[in-house]
mmCIF file of C-alpha atoms in Angstrom:
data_model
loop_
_atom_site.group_PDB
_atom_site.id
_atom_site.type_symbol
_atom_site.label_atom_id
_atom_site.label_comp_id
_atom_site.label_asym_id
_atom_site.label_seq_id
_atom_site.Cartn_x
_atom_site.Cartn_y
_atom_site.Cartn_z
ATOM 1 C CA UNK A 727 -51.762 193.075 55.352
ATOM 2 C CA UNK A 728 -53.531 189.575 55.293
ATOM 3 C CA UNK A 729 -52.710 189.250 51.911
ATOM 4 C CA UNK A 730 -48.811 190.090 52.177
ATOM 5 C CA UNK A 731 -48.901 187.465 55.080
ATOM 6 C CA UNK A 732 -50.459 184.746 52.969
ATOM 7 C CA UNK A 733 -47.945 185.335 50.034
ATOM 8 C CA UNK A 734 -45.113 185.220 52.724
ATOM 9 C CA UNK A 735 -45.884 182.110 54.381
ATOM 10 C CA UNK A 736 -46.198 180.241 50.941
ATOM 11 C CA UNK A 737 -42.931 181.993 49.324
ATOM 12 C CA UNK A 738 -41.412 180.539 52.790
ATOM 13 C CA UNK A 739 -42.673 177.179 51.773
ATOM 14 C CA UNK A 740 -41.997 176.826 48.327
ATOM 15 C CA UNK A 741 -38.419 177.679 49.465
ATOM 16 C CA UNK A 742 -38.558 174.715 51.874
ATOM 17 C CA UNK A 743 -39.370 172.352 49.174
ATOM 18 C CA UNK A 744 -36.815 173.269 46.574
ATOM 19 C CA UNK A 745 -34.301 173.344 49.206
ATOM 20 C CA UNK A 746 -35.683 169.442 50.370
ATOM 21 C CA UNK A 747 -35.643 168.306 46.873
ATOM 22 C CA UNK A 748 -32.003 169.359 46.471
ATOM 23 C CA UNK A 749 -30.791 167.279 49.249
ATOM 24 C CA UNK A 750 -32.567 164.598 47.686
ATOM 25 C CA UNK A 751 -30.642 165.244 44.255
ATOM 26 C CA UNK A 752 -27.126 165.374 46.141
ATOM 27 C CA UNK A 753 -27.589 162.749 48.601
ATOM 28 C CA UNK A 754 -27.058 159.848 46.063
ATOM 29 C CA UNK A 755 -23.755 161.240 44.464
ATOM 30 C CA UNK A 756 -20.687 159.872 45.796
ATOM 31 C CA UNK A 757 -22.796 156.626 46.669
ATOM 32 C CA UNK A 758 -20.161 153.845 44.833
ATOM 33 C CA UNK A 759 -17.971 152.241 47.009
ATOM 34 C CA UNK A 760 -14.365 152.665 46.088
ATOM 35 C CA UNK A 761 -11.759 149.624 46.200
ATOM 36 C CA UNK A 762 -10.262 149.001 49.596
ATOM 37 C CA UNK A 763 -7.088 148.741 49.850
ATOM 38 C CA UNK A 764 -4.825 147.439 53.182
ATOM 39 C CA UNK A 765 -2.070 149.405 53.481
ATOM 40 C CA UNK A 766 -1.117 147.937 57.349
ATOM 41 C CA UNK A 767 -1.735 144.193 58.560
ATOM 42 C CA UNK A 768 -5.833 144.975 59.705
ATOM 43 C CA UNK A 769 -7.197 142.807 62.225
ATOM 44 C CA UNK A 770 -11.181 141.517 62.473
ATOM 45 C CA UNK A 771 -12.481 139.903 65.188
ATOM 46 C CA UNK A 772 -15.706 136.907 64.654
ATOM 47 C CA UNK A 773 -17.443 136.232 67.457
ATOM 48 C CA UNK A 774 -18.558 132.276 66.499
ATOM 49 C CA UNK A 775 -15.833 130.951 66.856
ATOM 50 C CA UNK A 776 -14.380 134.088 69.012
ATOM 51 C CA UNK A 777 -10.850 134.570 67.152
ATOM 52 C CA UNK A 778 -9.115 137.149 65.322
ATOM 53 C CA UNK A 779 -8.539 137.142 61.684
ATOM 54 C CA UNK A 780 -5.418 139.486 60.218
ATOM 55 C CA UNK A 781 -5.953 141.340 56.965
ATOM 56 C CA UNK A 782 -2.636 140.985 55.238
ATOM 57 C CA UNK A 783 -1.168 144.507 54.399
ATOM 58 C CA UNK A 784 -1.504 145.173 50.585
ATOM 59 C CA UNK A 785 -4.447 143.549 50.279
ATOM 60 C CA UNK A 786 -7.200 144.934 47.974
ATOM 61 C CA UNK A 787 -10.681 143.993 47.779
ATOM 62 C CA UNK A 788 -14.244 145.506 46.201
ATOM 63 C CA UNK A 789 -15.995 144.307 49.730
ATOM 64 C CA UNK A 790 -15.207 142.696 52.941
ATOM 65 C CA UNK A 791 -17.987 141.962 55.166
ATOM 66 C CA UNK A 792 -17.188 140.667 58.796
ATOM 67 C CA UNK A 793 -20.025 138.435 59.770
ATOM 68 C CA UNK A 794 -20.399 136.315 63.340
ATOM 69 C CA UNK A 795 -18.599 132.769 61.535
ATOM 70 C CA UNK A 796 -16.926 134.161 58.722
ATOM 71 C CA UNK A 797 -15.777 137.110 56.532
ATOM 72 C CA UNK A 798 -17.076 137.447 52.890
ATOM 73 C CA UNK A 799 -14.428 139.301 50.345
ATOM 74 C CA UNK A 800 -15.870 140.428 46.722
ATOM 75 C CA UNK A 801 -12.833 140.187 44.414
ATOM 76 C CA UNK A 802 -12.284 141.153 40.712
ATOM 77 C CA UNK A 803 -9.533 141.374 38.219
ATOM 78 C CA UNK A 804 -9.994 145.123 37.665
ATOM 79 C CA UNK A 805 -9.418 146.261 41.942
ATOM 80 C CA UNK A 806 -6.476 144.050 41.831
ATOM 81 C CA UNK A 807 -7.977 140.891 43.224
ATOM 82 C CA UNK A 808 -5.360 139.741 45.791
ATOM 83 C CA UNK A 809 -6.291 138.885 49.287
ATOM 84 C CA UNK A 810 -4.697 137.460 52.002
ATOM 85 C CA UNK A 811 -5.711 135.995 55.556
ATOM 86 C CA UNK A 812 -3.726 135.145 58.552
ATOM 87 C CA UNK A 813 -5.239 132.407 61.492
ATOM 88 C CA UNK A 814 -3.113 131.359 64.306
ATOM 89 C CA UNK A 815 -6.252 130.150 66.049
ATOM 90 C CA UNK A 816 -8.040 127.724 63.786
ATOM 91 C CA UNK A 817 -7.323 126.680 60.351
ATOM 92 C CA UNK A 818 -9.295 128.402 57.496
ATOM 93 C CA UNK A 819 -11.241 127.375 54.433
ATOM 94 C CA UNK A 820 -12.717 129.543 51.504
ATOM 95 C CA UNK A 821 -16.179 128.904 49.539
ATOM 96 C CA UNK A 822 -17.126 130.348 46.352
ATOM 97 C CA UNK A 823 -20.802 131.445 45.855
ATOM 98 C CA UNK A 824 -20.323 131.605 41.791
ATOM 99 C CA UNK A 825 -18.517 128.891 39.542
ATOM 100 C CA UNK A 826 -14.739 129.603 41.082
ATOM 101 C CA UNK A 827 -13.575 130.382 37.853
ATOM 102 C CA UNK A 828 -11.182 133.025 37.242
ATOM 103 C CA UNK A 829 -9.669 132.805 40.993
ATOM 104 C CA UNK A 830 -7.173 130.823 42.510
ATOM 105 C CA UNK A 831 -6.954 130.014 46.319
ATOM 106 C CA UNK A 832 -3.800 128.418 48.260
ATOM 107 C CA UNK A 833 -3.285 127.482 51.446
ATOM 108 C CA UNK A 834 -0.526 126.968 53.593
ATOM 109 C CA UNK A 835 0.158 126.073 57.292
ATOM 110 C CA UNK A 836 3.651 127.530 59.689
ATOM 111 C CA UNK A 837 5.673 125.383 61.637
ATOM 112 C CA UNK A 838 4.064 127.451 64.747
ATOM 113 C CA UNK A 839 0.425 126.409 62.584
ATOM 114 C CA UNK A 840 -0.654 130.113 61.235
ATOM 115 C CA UNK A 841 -2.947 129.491 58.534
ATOM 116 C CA UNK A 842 -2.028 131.791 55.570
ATOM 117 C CA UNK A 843 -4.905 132.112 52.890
ATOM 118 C CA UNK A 844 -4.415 133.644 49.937
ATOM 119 C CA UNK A 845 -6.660 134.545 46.956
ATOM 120 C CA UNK A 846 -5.778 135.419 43.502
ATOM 121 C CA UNK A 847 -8.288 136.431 41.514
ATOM 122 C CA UNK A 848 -6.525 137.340 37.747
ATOM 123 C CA UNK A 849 -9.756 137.075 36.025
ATOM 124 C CA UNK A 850 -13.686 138.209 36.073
ATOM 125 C CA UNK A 851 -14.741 138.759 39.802
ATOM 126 C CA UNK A 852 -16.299 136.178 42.779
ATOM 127 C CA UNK A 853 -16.940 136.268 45.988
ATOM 128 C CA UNK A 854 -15.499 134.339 48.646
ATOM 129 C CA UNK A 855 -16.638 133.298 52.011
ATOM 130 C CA UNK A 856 -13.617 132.682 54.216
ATOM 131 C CA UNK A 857 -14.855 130.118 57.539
ATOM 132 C CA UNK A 858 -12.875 129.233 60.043
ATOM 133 C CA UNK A 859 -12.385 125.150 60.984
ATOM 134 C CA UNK A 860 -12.785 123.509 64.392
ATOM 135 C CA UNK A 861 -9.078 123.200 65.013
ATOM 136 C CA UNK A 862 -5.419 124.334 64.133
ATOM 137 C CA UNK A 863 -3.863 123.605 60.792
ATOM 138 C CA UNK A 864 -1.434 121.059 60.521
ATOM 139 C CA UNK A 865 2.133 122.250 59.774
ATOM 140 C CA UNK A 866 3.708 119.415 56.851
ATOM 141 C CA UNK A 867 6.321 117.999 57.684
ATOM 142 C CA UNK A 868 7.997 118.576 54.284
ATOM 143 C CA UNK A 869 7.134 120.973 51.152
ATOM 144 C CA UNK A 870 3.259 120.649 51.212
ATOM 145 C CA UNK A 871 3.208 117.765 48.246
ATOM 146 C CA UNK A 872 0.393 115.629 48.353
ATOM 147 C CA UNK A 873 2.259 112.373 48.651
ATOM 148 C CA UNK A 874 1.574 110.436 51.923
ATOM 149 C CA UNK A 875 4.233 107.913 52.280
ATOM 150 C CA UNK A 876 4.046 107.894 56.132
ATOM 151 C CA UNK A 877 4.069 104.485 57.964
ATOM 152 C CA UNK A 878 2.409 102.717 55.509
ATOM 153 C CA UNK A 879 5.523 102.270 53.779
ATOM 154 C CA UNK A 880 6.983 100.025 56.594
ATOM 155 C CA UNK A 881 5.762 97.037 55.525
ATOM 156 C CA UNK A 882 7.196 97.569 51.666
ATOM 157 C CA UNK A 883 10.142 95.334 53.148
ATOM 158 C CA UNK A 884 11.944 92.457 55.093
ATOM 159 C CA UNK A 885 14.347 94.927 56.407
ATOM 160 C CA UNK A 886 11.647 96.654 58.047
ATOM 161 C CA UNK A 887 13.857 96.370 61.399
ATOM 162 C CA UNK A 888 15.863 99.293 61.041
ATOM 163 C CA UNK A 889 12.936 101.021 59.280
ATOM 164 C CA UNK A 890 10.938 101.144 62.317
ATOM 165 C CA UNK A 891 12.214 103.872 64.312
ATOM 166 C CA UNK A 892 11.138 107.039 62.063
ATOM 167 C CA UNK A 893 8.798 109.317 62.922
ATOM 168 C CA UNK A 894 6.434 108.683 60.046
ATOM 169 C CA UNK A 895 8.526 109.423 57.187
ATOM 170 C CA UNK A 896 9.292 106.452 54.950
ATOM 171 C CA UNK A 897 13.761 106.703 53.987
ATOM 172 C CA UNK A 898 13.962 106.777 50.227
ATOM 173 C CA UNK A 899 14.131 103.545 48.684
ATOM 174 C CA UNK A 900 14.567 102.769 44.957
ATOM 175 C CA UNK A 901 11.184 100.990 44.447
ATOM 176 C CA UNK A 902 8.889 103.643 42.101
ATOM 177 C CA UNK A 903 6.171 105.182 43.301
ATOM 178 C CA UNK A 904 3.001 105.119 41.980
ATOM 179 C CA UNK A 905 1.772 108.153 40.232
ATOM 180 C CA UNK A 906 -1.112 109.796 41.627
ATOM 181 C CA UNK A 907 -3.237 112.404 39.484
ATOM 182 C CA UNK A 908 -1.622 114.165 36.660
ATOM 183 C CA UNK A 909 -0.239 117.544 36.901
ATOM 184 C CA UNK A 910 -2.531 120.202 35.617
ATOM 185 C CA UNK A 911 -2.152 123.560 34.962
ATOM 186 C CA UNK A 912 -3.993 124.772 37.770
ATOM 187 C CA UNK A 913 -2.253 122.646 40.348
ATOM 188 C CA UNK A 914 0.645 123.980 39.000
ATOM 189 C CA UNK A 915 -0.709 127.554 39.401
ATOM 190 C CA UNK A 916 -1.210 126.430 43.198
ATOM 191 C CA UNK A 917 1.927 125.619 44.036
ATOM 192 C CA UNK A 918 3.824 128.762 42.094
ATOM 193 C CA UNK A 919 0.547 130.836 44.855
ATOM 194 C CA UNK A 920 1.713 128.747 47.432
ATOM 195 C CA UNK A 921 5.587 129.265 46.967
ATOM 196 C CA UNK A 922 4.567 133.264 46.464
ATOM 197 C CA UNK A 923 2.422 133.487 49.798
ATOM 198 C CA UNK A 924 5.750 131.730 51.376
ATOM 199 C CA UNK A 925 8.134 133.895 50.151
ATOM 200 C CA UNK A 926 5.715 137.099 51.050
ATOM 201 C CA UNK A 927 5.788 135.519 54.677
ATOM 202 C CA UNK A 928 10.087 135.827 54.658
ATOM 203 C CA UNK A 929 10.109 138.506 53.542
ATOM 204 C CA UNK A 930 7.719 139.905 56.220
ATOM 205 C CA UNK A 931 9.754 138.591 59.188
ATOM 206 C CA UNK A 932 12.929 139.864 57.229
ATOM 207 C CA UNK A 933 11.604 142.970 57.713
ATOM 208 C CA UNK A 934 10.456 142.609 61.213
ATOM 209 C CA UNK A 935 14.155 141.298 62.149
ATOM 210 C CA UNK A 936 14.990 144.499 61.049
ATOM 211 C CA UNK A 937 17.233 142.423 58.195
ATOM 212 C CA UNK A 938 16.770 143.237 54.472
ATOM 213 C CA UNK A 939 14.438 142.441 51.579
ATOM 214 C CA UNK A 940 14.353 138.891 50.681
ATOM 215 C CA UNK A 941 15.519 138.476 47.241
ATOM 216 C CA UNK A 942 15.010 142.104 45.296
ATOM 217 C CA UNK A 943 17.493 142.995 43.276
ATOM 218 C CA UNK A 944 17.966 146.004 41.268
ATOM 219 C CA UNK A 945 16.469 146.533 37.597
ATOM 220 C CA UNK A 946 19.481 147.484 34.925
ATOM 221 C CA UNK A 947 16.571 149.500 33.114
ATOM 222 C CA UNK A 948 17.059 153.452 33.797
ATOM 223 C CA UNK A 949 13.380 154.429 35.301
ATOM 224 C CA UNK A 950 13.619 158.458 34.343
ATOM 225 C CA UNK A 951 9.407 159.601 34.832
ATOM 226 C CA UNK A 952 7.097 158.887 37.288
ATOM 227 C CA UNK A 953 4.490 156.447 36.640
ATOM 228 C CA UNK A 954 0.668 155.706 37.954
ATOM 229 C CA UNK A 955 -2.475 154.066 37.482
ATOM 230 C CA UNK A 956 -3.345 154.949 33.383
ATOM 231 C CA UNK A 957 0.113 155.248 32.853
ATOM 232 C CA UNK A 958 1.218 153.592 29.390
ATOM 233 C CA UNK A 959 5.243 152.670 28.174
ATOM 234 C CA UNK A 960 8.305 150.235 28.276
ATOM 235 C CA UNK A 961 9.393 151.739 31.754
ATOM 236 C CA UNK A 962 5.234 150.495 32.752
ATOM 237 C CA UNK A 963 6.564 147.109 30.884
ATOM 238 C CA UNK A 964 10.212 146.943 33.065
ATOM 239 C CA UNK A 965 8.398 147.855 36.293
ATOM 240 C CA UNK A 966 6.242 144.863 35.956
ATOM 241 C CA UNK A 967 8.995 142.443 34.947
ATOM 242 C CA UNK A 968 10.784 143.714 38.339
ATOM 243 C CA UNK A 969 7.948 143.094 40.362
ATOM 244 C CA UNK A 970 7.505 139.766 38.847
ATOM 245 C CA UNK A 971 11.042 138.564 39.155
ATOM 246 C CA UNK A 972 11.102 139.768 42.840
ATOM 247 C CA UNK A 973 8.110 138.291 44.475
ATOM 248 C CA UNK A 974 5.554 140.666 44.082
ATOM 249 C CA UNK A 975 3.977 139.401 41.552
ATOM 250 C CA UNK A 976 1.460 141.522 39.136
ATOM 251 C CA UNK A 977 -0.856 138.590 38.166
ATOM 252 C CA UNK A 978 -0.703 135.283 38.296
ATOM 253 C CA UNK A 979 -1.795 134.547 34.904
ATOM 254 C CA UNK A 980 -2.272 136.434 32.052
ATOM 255 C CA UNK A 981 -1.760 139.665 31.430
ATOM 256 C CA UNK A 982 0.926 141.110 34.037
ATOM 257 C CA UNK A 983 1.915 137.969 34.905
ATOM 258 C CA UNK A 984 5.823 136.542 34.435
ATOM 259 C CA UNK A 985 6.813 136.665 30.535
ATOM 260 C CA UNK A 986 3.275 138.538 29.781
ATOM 261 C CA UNK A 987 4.175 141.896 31.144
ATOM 262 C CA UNK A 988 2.426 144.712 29.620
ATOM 263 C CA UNK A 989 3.168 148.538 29.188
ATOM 264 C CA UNK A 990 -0.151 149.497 31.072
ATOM 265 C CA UNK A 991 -0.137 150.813 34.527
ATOM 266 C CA UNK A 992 -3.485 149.295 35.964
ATOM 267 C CA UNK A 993 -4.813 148.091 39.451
ATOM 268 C CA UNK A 994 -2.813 145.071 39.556
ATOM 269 C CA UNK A 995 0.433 147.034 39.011
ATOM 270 C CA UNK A 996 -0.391 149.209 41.672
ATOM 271 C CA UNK A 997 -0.899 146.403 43.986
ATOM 272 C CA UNK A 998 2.029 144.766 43.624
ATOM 273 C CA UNK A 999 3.996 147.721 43.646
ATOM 274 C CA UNK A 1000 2.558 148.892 46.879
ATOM 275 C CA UNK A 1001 3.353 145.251 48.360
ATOM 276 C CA UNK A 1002 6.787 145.851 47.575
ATOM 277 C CA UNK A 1003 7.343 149.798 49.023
ATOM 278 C CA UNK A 1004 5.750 148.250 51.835
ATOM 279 C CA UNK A 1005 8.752 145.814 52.087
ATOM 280 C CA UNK A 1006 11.426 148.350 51.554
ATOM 281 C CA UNK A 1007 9.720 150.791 54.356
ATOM 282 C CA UNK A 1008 8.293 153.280 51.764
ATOM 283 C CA UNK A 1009 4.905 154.168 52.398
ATOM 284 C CA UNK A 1010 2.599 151.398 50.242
ATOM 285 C CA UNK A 1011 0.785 154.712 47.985
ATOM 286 C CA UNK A 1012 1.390 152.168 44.544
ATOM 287 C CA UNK A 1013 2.987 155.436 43.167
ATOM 288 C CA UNK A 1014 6.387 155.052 41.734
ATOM 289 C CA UNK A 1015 7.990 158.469 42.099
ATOM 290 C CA UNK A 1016 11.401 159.015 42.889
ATOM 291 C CA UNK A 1017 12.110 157.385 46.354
ATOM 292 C CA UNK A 1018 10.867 154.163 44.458
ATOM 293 C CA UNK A 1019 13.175 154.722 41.626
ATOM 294 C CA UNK A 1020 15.944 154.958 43.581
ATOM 295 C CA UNK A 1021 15.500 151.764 45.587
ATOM 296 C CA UNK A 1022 14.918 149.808 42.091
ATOM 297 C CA UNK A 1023 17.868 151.476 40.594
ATOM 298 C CA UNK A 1024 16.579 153.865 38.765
ATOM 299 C CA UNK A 1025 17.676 157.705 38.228
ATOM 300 C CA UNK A 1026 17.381 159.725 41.293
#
């Protein structure tokens, strides 16, 4: 009787064990994180400074971590690597903690001074730590160039009488300016951002005006399957010439990008394409299936 005890209690704990170790086994599985995506403006809240920050819908991001200052976003080419952050309490900045390379970041500031920040990154990944400043941003008063003209031109002449009244801007004259830096590439690249983070913003209060799409028109290519993420063909190739031409862009360099538009369906064309249901009122899945089709122009 003793003996049937014994062999009971240790059956009963041998049991315990293997059952313990399995949990152990399973616990781990499922453990990567998966790309989040922003299907609805999302807003965070810092506590030092004590604003809100808005999440721009269709943004996608490998990490976002909401600390007291600031909010760090992990970015690569292969989740899609576009990002962008609305402030209409303090102007915003972005840092880097690797070399920069492979990202682009551009800033621009409302007439009502909402900061708009958005990050591109078309290449390798980073991470970027997005601070808030100590004040508003300052709207310009013209297309954000970096020439500054204002009063200092006033005493370019004699007739500096009638001059005087403006309101900082200097009226064109024929003198030549003076070149500043030469154009590069990448300032180039941060304008064409810039332009595309403007146009995103239209578009949005389009929408919320209850008035149309900015700017899409329809695609004369004849869409006839569905397509998703692995999918592979012209019609991939068309969709992402679409996209480009209409403000949702796929990339802004390189592959995907306008003129380099490739026939594979990856993260980046999902992106996009859910930026762009999202502007039409379809829900922002990045699947093009029929109701998509049809607003492109497509077959039904």
């Amino acid at each position: 009787m003793n003996k049937n005890g014994f062999f009971l209690r240790l059956r009963i704990k041998l049991l315990f064990v293997c059952f313990a170790a399995g949990i152990g086994f399973l616990l781990p599985i499922g453990a990567s994180a998966a790309p989040i995506t922003y299907n609805s403006d999302f807003t965070v809240s810092l506590t030092s400074p004590a604003i809100n920050l808005t999440i721009a819908s269709g943004s996608l991001a490998d990490s976002v971590t909401v600390n007291a200052g600031s909010v760090e976003v992990a970015l690569s080419q292969t989740t899609g690597g576009n990002f962008t952050v609305t402030s209409a309490s303090r102007g915003l900045t972005a840092g880097t903690t690797g070399s920069g390379v492979g990202g682009t970041v551009a800033l621009t500031c409302s007439s009502s001074q909402v900061q708009t920040l958005a990050i591109n990154q078309y290449a390798s990944s980073e991470t970027y730590t997005i601070t808030p400043t100590a004040s508003l941003c300052t709207a310009p008063a013209v297309a954000s160039t970096s020439t500054t003209s204002g009063g200092g031109s006033g005493g370019g002449g004699g007739g500096g009488g009638g001059g005087g009244g403006g309101s900082g801007f200097s009226a064109p004259v024929s003198t030549p300016t003076v070149p500043t830096a030469p154009v590069t590439v990448g300032s180039l690249q941060e304008q064409l951002n810039a332009l595309l983070v403007k146009l995103y913003a239209l578009q949005k209060q389009a929408r919320e005006q209850g008035g149309a799409s900015v700017g899409a028109s329809p695609s004369s290519f004849a869409f006839t399957r569905n397509l998703r993420a692995g999918s592979r063909g012209e019609d991939v190739r068309q969709l992402q010439i679409f996209l480009n031409n209409n403000g949702f862009p796929v990339a802004a360099s390189g592959p995907g990008s306008a003129g380099q538009e490739t026939a594979f369906f990856g993260n980046a064309t999902r992106a996009a394409l859910a930026r762009y249901q999202a502007s039409i009122g379809l829900p922002s899945t990045g699947f093009f299936g029929p109701l998509t089709r049809a607003k492109i122009g497509g077959s039904e």
